mmCIF file of N, CA, C and O in Angstrom:
data_model
loop_
_atom_site.group_PDB
_atom_site.id
_atom_site.type_symbol
_atom_site.label_atom_id
_atom_site.label_comp_id
_atom_site.label_asym_id
_atom_site.label_seq_id
_atom_site.Cartn_x
_atom_site.Cartn_y
_atom_site.Cartn_z
ATOM 1 N N MET A 1 -24.294 -30.969 -13.818
ATOM 2 C CA MET A 1 -22.889 -31.130 -13.456
ATOM 3 C C MET A 1 -22.769 -32.018 -12.235
ATOM 4 O O MET A 1 -23.555 -31.931 -11.314
ATOM 5 N N SER A 2 -21.719 -32.825 -12.241
ATOM 6 C CA SER A 2 -21.529 -33.769 -11.149
ATOM 7 C C SER A 2 -20.805 -33.157 -9.969
ATOM 8 O O SER A 2 -20.812 -33.718 -8.883
ATOM 9 N N GLY A 3 -20.130 -32.034 -10.183
ATOM 10 C CA GLY A 3 -19.397 -31.400 -9.090
ATOM 11 C C GLY A 3 -17.979 -31.929 -8.956
ATOM 12 O O GLY A 3 -17.261 -31.565 -8.053
ATOM 13 N N ASP A 4 -17.580 -32.842 -9.861
ATOM 14 C CA ASP A 4 -16.228 -33.395 -9.825
ATOM 15 C C ASP A 4 -15.298 -32.515 -10.650
ATOM 16 O O ASP A 4 -15.089 -32.740 -11.832
ATOM 17 N N PHE A 5 -14.761 -31.484 -10.016
ATOM 18 C CA PHE A 5 -13.870 -30.570 -10.694
ATOM 19 C C PHE A 5 -12.430 -31.013 -10.447
ATOM 20 O O PHE A 5 -12.130 -31.577 -9.395
ATOM 21 N N PRO A 6 -11.544 -30.746 -11.397
ATOM 22 C CA PRO A 6 -10.135 -31.084 -11.169
ATOM 23 C C PRO A 6 -9.624 -30.341 -9.939
ATOM 24 O O PRO A 6 -10.035 -29.214 -9.673
ATOM 25 N N GLN A 7 -8.742 -30.988 -9.213
ATOM 26 C CA GLN A 7 -8.208 -30.385 -8.003
ATOM 27 C C GLN A 7 -6.696 -30.257 -8.154
ATOM 28 O O GLN A 7 -6.040 -31.176 -8.654
ATOM 29 N N TYR A 8 -6.157 -29.131 -7.745
ATOM 30 C CA TYR A 8 -4.715 -28.946 -7.810
ATOM 31 C C TYR A 8 -4.016 -29.974 -6.937
ATOM 32 O O TYR A 8 -4.513 -30.350 -5.874
ATOM 33 N N VAL A 9 -2.825 -30.396 -7.370
ATOM 34 C CA VAL A 9 -2.071 -31.418 -6.638
ATOM 35 C C VAL A 9 -1.726 -30.909 -5.240
ATOM 36 O O VAL A 9 -1.831 -31.659 -4.266
ATOM 37 N N TYR A 10 -1.332 -29.635 -5.120
ATOM 38 C CA TYR A 10 -0.959 -29.126 -3.805
ATOM 39 C C TYR A 10 -2.133 -29.164 -2.839
ATOM 40 O O TYR A 10 -1.947 -29.385 -1.640
ATOM 41 N N VAL A 11 -3.361 -28.981 -3.343
ATOM 42 C CA VAL A 11 -4.543 -29.043 -2.481
ATOM 43 C C VAL A 11 -4.766 -30.483 -2.016
ATOM 44 O O VAL A 11 -5.092 -30.715 -0.851
ATOM 45 N N ARG A 12 -4.547 -31.443 -2.915
ATOM 46 C CA ARG A 12 -4.675 -32.860 -2.511
ATOM 47 C C ARG A 12 -3.668 -33.217 -1.430
ATOM 48 O O ARG A 12 -3.988 -33.903 -0.465
ATOM 49 N N VAL A 13 -2.422 -32.735 -1.587
ATOM 50 C CA VAL A 13 -1.391 -33.000 -0.580
ATOM 51 C C VAL A 13 -1.788 -32.341 0.740
ATOM 52 O O VAL A 13 -1.709 -32.966 1.806
ATOM 53 N N ALA A 14 -2.226 -31.088 0.695
ATOM 54 C CA ALA A 14 -2.657 -30.396 1.910
ATOM 55 C C ALA A 14 -3.818 -31.136 2.570
ATOM 56 O O ALA A 14 -3.849 -31.267 3.799
ATOM 57 N N ASP A 15 -4.751 -31.641 1.766
ATOM 58 C CA ASP A 15 -5.875 -32.402 2.319
ATOM 59 C C ASP A 15 -5.393 -33.684 2.996
ATOM 60 O O ASP A 15 -5.913 -34.072 4.043
ATOM 61 N N GLN A 16 -4.384 -34.338 2.409
ATOM 62 C CA GLN A 16 -3.845 -35.559 3.017
ATOM 63 C C GLN A 16 -3.172 -35.254 4.350
ATOM 64 O O GLN A 16 -3.353 -35.990 5.326
ATOM 65 N N VAL A 17 -2.406 -34.175 4.391
ATOM 66 C CA VAL A 17 -1.748 -33.794 5.648
ATOM 67 C C VAL A 17 -2.805 -33.407 6.677
ATOM 68 O O VAL A 17 -2.715 -33.791 7.850
ATOM 69 N N GLU A 18 -3.840 -32.682 6.255
ATOM 70 C CA GLU A 18 -4.921 -32.321 7.182
ATOM 71 C C GLU A 18 -5.583 -33.572 7.730
ATOM 72 O O GLU A 18 -5.901 -33.641 8.927
ATOM 73 N N ALA A 19 -5.765 -34.589 6.901
ATOM 74 C CA ALA A 19 -6.356 -35.846 7.362
ATOM 75 C C ALA A 19 -5.463 -36.518 8.405
ATOM 76 O O ALA A 19 -5.959 -37.094 9.385
ATOM 77 N N GLU A 20 -4.144 -36.422 8.218
ATOM 78 C CA GLU A 20 -3.216 -36.976 9.205
ATOM 79 C C GLU A 20 -3.296 -36.208 10.522
ATOM 80 O O GLU A 20 -3.163 -36.789 11.598
ATOM 81 N N ILE A 21 -3.506 -34.903 10.431
ATOM 82 C CA ILE A 21 -3.656 -34.096 11.646
ATOM 83 C C ILE A 21 -4.953 -34.476 12.345
ATOM 84 O O ILE A 21 -4.978 -34.682 13.564
ATOM 85 N N ARG A 22 -6.038 -34.617 11.580
ATOM 86 C CA ARG A 22 -7.342 -35.009 12.154
ATOM 87 C C ARG A 22 -7.274 -36.362 12.855
ATOM 88 O O ARG A 22 -7.865 -36.555 13.901
ATOM 89 N N SER A 23 -6.540 -37.299 12.248
ATOM 90 C CA SER A 23 -6.476 -38.658 12.787
ATOM 91 C C SER A 23 -5.594 -38.754 14.032
ATOM 92 O O SER A 23 -5.631 -39.757 14.737
ATOM 93 N N GLY A 24 -4.780 -37.713 14.266
ATOM 94 C CA GLY A 24 -3.880 -37.751 15.412
ATOM 95 C C GLY A 24 -2.498 -38.272 15.058
ATOM 96 O O GLY A 24 -1.611 -38.308 15.901
ATOM 97 N N ARG A 25 -2.314 -38.699 13.815
ATOM 98 C CA ARG A 25 -0.993 -39.167 13.389
ATOM 99 C C ARG A 25 0.020 -38.032 13.455
ATOM 100 O O ARG A 25 1.196 -38.257 13.721
ATOM 101 N N LEU A 26 -0.451 -36.814 13.203
ATOM 102 C CA LEU A 26 0.373 -35.612 13.358
ATOM 103 C C LEU A 26 -0.272 -34.752 14.440
ATOM 104 O O LEU A 26 -1.136 -33.929 14.158
ATOM 105 N N PRO A 27 0.113 -34.933 15.696
ATOM 106 C CA PRO A 27 -0.506 -34.161 16.781
ATOM 107 C C PRO A 27 0.013 -32.727 16.826
ATOM 108 O O PRO A 27 1.018 -32.393 16.191
ATOM 109 N N VAL A 28 -0.675 -31.894 17.580
ATOM 110 C CA VAL A 28 -0.224 -30.516 17.785
ATOM 111 C C VAL A 28 1.211 -30.565 18.315
ATOM 112 O O VAL A 28 1.532 -31.341 19.209
ATOM 113 N N GLY A 29 2.061 -29.757 17.711
ATOM 114 C CA GLY A 29 3.473 -29.713 18.097
ATOM 115 C C GLY A 29 4.362 -30.573 17.209
ATOM 116 O O GLY A 29 5.584 -30.452 17.263
ATOM 117 N N ALA A 30 3.767 -31.443 16.391
ATOM 118 C CA ALA A 30 4.557 -32.297 15.505
ATOM 119 C C ALA A 30 5.206 -31.456 14.415
ATOM 120 O O ALA A 30 4.626 -30.494 13.922
ATOM 121 N N ARG A 31 6.408 -31.837 14.051
ATOM 122 C CA ARG A 31 7.137 -31.130 12.998
ATOM 123 C C ARG A 31 6.894 -31.842 11.671
ATOM 124 O O ARG A 31 7.019 -33.057 11.585
ATOM 125 N N LEU A 32 6.539 -31.072 10.651
ATOM 126 C CA LEU A 32 6.357 -31.626 9.316
ATOM 127 C C LEU A 32 7.723 -31.847 8.673
ATOM 128 O O LEU A 32 8.690 -31.159 9.004
ATOM 129 N N PRO A 33 7.806 -32.803 7.745
ATOM 130 C CA PRO A 33 9.074 -33.001 7.027
ATOM 131 C C PRO A 33 9.417 -31.758 6.205
ATOM 132 O O PRO A 33 8.534 -30.973 5.867
ATOM 133 N N ASN A 34 10.694 -31.619 5.862
ATOM 134 C CA ASN A 34 11.067 -30.490 5.005
ATOM 135 C C ASN A 34 10.471 -30.708 3.611
ATOM 136 O O ASN A 34 9.947 -31.781 3.299
ATOM 137 N N GLU A 35 10.532 -29.686 2.777
ATOM 138 C CA GLU A 35 9.858 -29.727 1.474
ATOM 139 C C GLU A 35 10.340 -30.879 0.601
ATOM 140 O O GLU A 35 9.548 -31.537 -0.063
ATOM 141 N N ARG A 36 11.618 -31.147 0.606
ATOM 142 C CA ARG A 36 12.161 -32.230 -0.215
ATOM 143 C C ARG A 36 11.651 -33.579 0.274
ATOM 144 O O ARG A 36 11.205 -34.412 -0.520
ATOM 145 N N ASP A 37 11.701 -33.801 1.585
ATOM 146 C CA ASP A 37 11.216 -35.071 2.142
ATOM 147 C C ASP A 37 9.712 -35.219 1.973
ATOM 148 O O ASP A 37 9.215 -36.307 1.675
ATOM 149 N N MET A 38 8.971 -34.124 2.158
ATOM 150 C CA MET A 38 7.524 -34.174 1.983
ATOM 151 C C MET A 38 7.184 -34.480 0.520
ATOM 152 O O MET A 38 6.280 -35.262 0.244
ATOM 153 N N GLY A 39 7.932 -33.883 -0.397
ATOM 154 C CA GLY A 39 7.725 -34.166 -1.803
ATOM 155 C C GLY A 39 7.933 -35.637 -2.111
ATOM 156 O O GLY A 39 7.136 -36.263 -2.820
ATOM 157 N N ALA A 40 8.991 -36.209 -1.567
ATOM 158 C CA ALA A 40 9.261 -37.632 -1.782
ATOM 159 C C ALA A 40 8.172 -38.491 -1.143
ATOM 160 O O ALA A 40 7.731 -39.495 -1.716
ATOM 161 N N GLN A 41 7.721 -38.113 0.045
ATOM 162 C CA GLN A 41 6.698 -38.873 0.767
ATOM 163 C C GLN A 41 5.386 -38.924 -0.012
ATOM 164 O O GLN A 41 4.717 -39.959 -0.042
ATOM 165 N N TYR A 42 5.010 -37.820 -0.640
ATOM 166 C CA TYR A 42 3.735 -37.739 -1.347
ATOM 167 C C TYR A 42 3.880 -37.874 -2.861
ATOM 168 O O TYR A 42 2.893 -37.782 -3.587
ATOM 169 N N GLY A 43 5.103 -38.077 -3.340
ATOM 170 C CA GLY A 43 5.334 -38.268 -4.761
ATOM 171 C C GLY A 43 5.113 -37.018 -5.595
ATOM 172 O O GLY A 43 4.603 -37.103 -6.710
ATOM 173 N N VAL A 44 5.493 -35.863 -5.038
ATOM 174 C CA VAL A 44 5.335 -34.589 -5.746
ATOM 175 C C VAL A 44 6.657 -33.834 -5.710
ATOM 176 O O VAL A 44 7.575 -34.182 -4.979
ATOM 177 N N ALA A 45 6.737 -32.784 -6.513
ATOM 178 C CA ALA A 45 7.933 -31.940 -6.538
ATOM 179 C C ALA A 45 8.024 -31.119 -5.253
ATOM 180 O O ALA A 45 6.997 -30.812 -4.627
ATOM 181 N N PRO A 46 9.248 -30.753 -4.845
ATOM 182 C CA PRO A 46 9.393 -29.914 -3.647
ATOM 183 C C PRO A 46 8.590 -28.620 -3.722
ATOM 184 O O PRO A 46 8.053 -28.163 -2.712
ATOM 185 N N GLY A 47 8.479 -28.023 -4.898
ATOM 186 C CA GLY A 47 7.682 -26.798 -5.045
ATOM 187 C C GLY A 47 6.211 -27.040 -4.757
ATOM 188 O O GLY A 47 5.532 -26.180 -4.187
ATOM 189 N N THR A 48 5.715 -28.200 -5.128
ATOM 190 C CA THR A 48 4.324 -28.555 -4.835
ATOM 191 C C THR A 48 4.145 -28.739 -3.336
ATOM 192 O O THR A 48 3.151 -28.299 -2.764
ATOM 193 N N ALA A 49 5.130 -29.379 -2.692
ATOM 194 C CA ALA A 49 5.088 -29.547 -1.240
ATOM 195 C C ALA A 49 5.112 -28.179 -0.551
ATOM 196 O O ALA A 49 4.389 -27.951 0.420
ATOM 197 N N ARG A 50 5.906 -27.254 -1.075
ATOM 198 C CA ARG A 50 5.982 -25.896 -0.517
ATOM 199 C C ARG A 50 4.619 -25.218 -0.590
ATOM 200 O O ARG A 50 4.166 -24.591 0.369
ATOM 201 N N ARG A 51 3.938 -25.372 -1.732
ATOM 202 C CA ARG A 51 2.612 -24.759 -1.900
ATOM 203 C C ARG A 51 1.586 -25.430 -0.987
ATOM 204 O O ARG A 51 0.691 -24.765 -0.464
ATOM 205 N N ALA A 52 1.733 -26.729 -0.764
ATOM 206 C CA ALA A 52 0.829 -27.441 0.151
ATOM 207 C C ALA A 52 1.002 -26.923 1.579
ATOM 208 O O ALA A 52 0.019 -26.722 2.302
ATOM 209 N N VAL A 53 2.236 -26.673 1.979
ATOM 210 C CA VAL A 53 2.496 -26.122 3.316
ATOM 211 C C VAL A 53 1.900 -24.728 3.427
ATOM 212 O O VAL A 53 1.305 -24.367 4.449
ATOM 213 N N ALA A 54 2.019 -23.924 2.361
ATOM 214 C CA ALA A 54 1.419 -22.586 2.364
ATOM 215 C C ALA A 54 -0.096 -22.694 2.519
ATOM 216 O O ALA A 54 -0.713 -21.912 3.254
ATOM 217 N N GLU A 55 -0.696 -23.667 1.860
ATOM 218 C CA GLU A 55 -2.136 -23.891 1.979
ATOM 219 C C GLU A 55 -2.502 -24.271 3.418
ATOM 220 O O GLU A 55 -3.488 -23.776 3.968
ATOM 221 N N LEU A 56 -1.700 -25.115 4.044
ATOM 222 C CA LEU A 56 -1.954 -25.502 5.440
ATOM 223 C C LEU A 56 -1.805 -24.299 6.373
ATOM 224 O O LEU A 56 -2.554 -24.169 7.347
ATOM 225 N N ARG A 57 -0.858 -23.405 6.064
ATOM 226 C CA ARG A 57 -0.718 -22.177 6.857
ATOM 227 C C ARG A 57 -1.963 -21.315 6.707
ATOM 228 O O ARG A 57 -2.460 -20.766 7.695
ATOM 229 N N GLU A 58 -2.472 -21.207 5.468
ATOM 230 C CA GLU A 58 -3.685 -20.415 5.233
ATOM 231 C C GLU A 58 -4.869 -21.006 5.980
ATOM 232 O O GLU A 58 -5.752 -20.266 6.417
ATOM 233 N N ARG A 59 -4.901 -22.309 6.135
ATOM 234 C CA ARG A 59 -5.982 -22.976 6.868
ATOM 235 C C ARG A 59 -5.807 -22.847 8.378
ATOM 236 O O ARG A 59 -6.677 -23.244 9.149
ATOM 237 N N GLY A 60 -4.656 -22.319 8.809
ATOM 238 C CA GLY A 60 -4.409 -22.128 10.233
ATOM 239 C C GLY A 60 -4.011 -23.395 10.963
ATOM 240 O O GLY A 60 -4.102 -23.463 12.193
ATOM 241 N N LEU A 61 -3.531 -24.384 10.229
ATOM 242 C CA LEU A 61 -3.188 -25.664 10.847
ATOM 243 C C LEU A 61 -1.722 -25.788 11.224
ATOM 244 O O LEU A 61 -1.371 -26.557 12.116
ATOM 245 N N VAL A 62 -0.860 -25.047 10.518
ATOM 246 C CA VAL A 62 0.570 -25.130 10.789
ATOM 247 C C VAL A 62 1.166 -23.733 10.830
ATOM 248 O O VAL A 62 0.574 -22.768 10.340
ATOM 249 N N VAL A 63 2.340 -23.652 11.411
ATOM 250 C CA VAL A 63 3.111 -22.406 11.425
ATOM 251 C C VAL A 63 4.547 -22.777 11.067
ATOM 252 O O VAL A 63 5.040 -23.832 11.462
ATOM 253 N N THR A 64 5.195 -21.898 10.284
ATOM 254 C CA THR A 64 6.586 -22.111 9.911
ATOM 255 C C THR A 64 7.444 -21.121 10.667
ATOM 256 O O THR A 64 7.215 -19.912 10.602
ATOM 257 N N LEU A 65 8.410 -21.646 11.394
ATOM 258 C CA LEU A 65 9.345 -20.816 12.153
ATOM 259 C C LEU A 65 10.683 -20.815 11.427
ATOM 260 O O LEU A 65 11.228 -21.888 11.144
ATOM 261 N N PRO A 66 11.210 -19.643 11.094
ATOM 262 C CA PRO A 66 12.482 -19.577 10.374
ATOM 263 C C PRO A 66 13.579 -20.361 11.083
ATOM 264 O O PRO A 66 13.726 -20.287 12.311
ATOM 265 N N ASN A 67 14.304 -21.152 10.312
ATOM 266 C CA ASN A 67 15.424 -21.961 10.798
ATOM 267 C C ASN A 67 15.018 -23.023 11.819
ATOM 268 O O ASN A 67 15.874 -23.585 12.493
ATOM 269 N N LYS A 68 13.725 -23.270 11.979
ATOM 270 C CA LYS A 68 13.249 -24.285 12.931
ATOM 271 C C LYS A 68 12.450 -25.372 12.216
ATOM 272 O O LYS A 68 12.605 -26.540 12.513
ATOM 273 N N GLY A 69 11.535 -24.962 11.334
ATOM 274 C CA GLY A 69 10.702 -25.916 10.624
ATOM 275 C C GLY A 69 9.251 -25.516 10.662
ATOM 276 O O GLY A 69 8.882 -24.419 11.099
ATOM 277 N N THR A 70 8.401 -26.439 10.212
ATOM 278 C CA THR A 70 6.970 -26.211 10.173
ATOM 279 C C THR A 70 6.318 -27.151 11.167
ATOM 280 O O THR A 70 6.593 -28.354 11.167
ATOM 281 N N PHE A 71 5.442 -26.593 12.012
ATOM 282 C CA PHE A 71 4.854 -27.350 13.104
ATOM 283 C C PHE A 71 3.334 -27.249 13.082
ATOM 284 O O PHE A 71 2.771 -26.222 12.726
ATOM 285 N N VAL A 72 2.697 -28.334 13.515
ATOM 286 C CA VAL A 72 1.233 -28.367 13.641
ATOM 287 C C VAL A 72 0.857 -27.516 14.847
ATOM 288 O O VAL A 72 1.409 -27.690 15.932
ATOM 289 N N VAL A 73 -0.084 -26.584 14.651
ATOM 290 C CA VAL A 73 -0.502 -25.714 15.752
ATOM 291 C C VAL A 73 -1.982 -25.836 16.085
ATOM 292 O O VAL A 73 -2.424 -25.313 17.100
ATOM 293 N N ALA A 74 -2.755 -26.514 15.229
ATOM 294 C CA ALA A 74 -4.183 -26.619 15.478
ATOM 295 C C ALA A 74 -4.721 -27.911 14.875
ATOM 296 O O ALA A 74 -4.174 -28.433 13.914
ATOM 297 N N THR A 75 -5.786 -28.397 15.480
ATOM 298 C CA THR A 75 -6.493 -29.543 14.955
ATOM 299 C C THR A 75 -7.770 -29.046 14.315
ATOM 300 O O THR A 75 -8.508 -28.298 14.927
ATOM 301 N N PRO A 76 -8.038 -29.447 13.065
ATOM 302 C CA PRO A 76 -9.269 -28.986 12.418
ATOM 303 C C PRO A 76 -10.507 -29.485 13.146
ATOM 304 O O PRO A 76 -10.508 -30.560 13.721
ATOM 305 N N GLU A 77 -11.545 -28.680 13.122
ATOM 306 C CA GLU A 77 -12.778 -29.062 13.829
ATOM 307 C C GLU A 77 -13.648 -29.923 12.955
ATOM 308 O O GLU A 77 -13.680 -29.875 11.794
#
């Protein structure tokens, strides 16, 4: 086996956002776009963007504050 397994779209989006955080394009404290705008930015449905944000929360990279938005809280090592 080559190890090339299909990857969920939301994981690819989360990986792209994580890469932006690593590069410094999205520094700690930066606000992520809302789900609709993020979906348009990455060419995915808003629900996929929502799942990508949930994945980033699970990775400990962002936090979502009710009525405020989603913010970068950590830089991956």
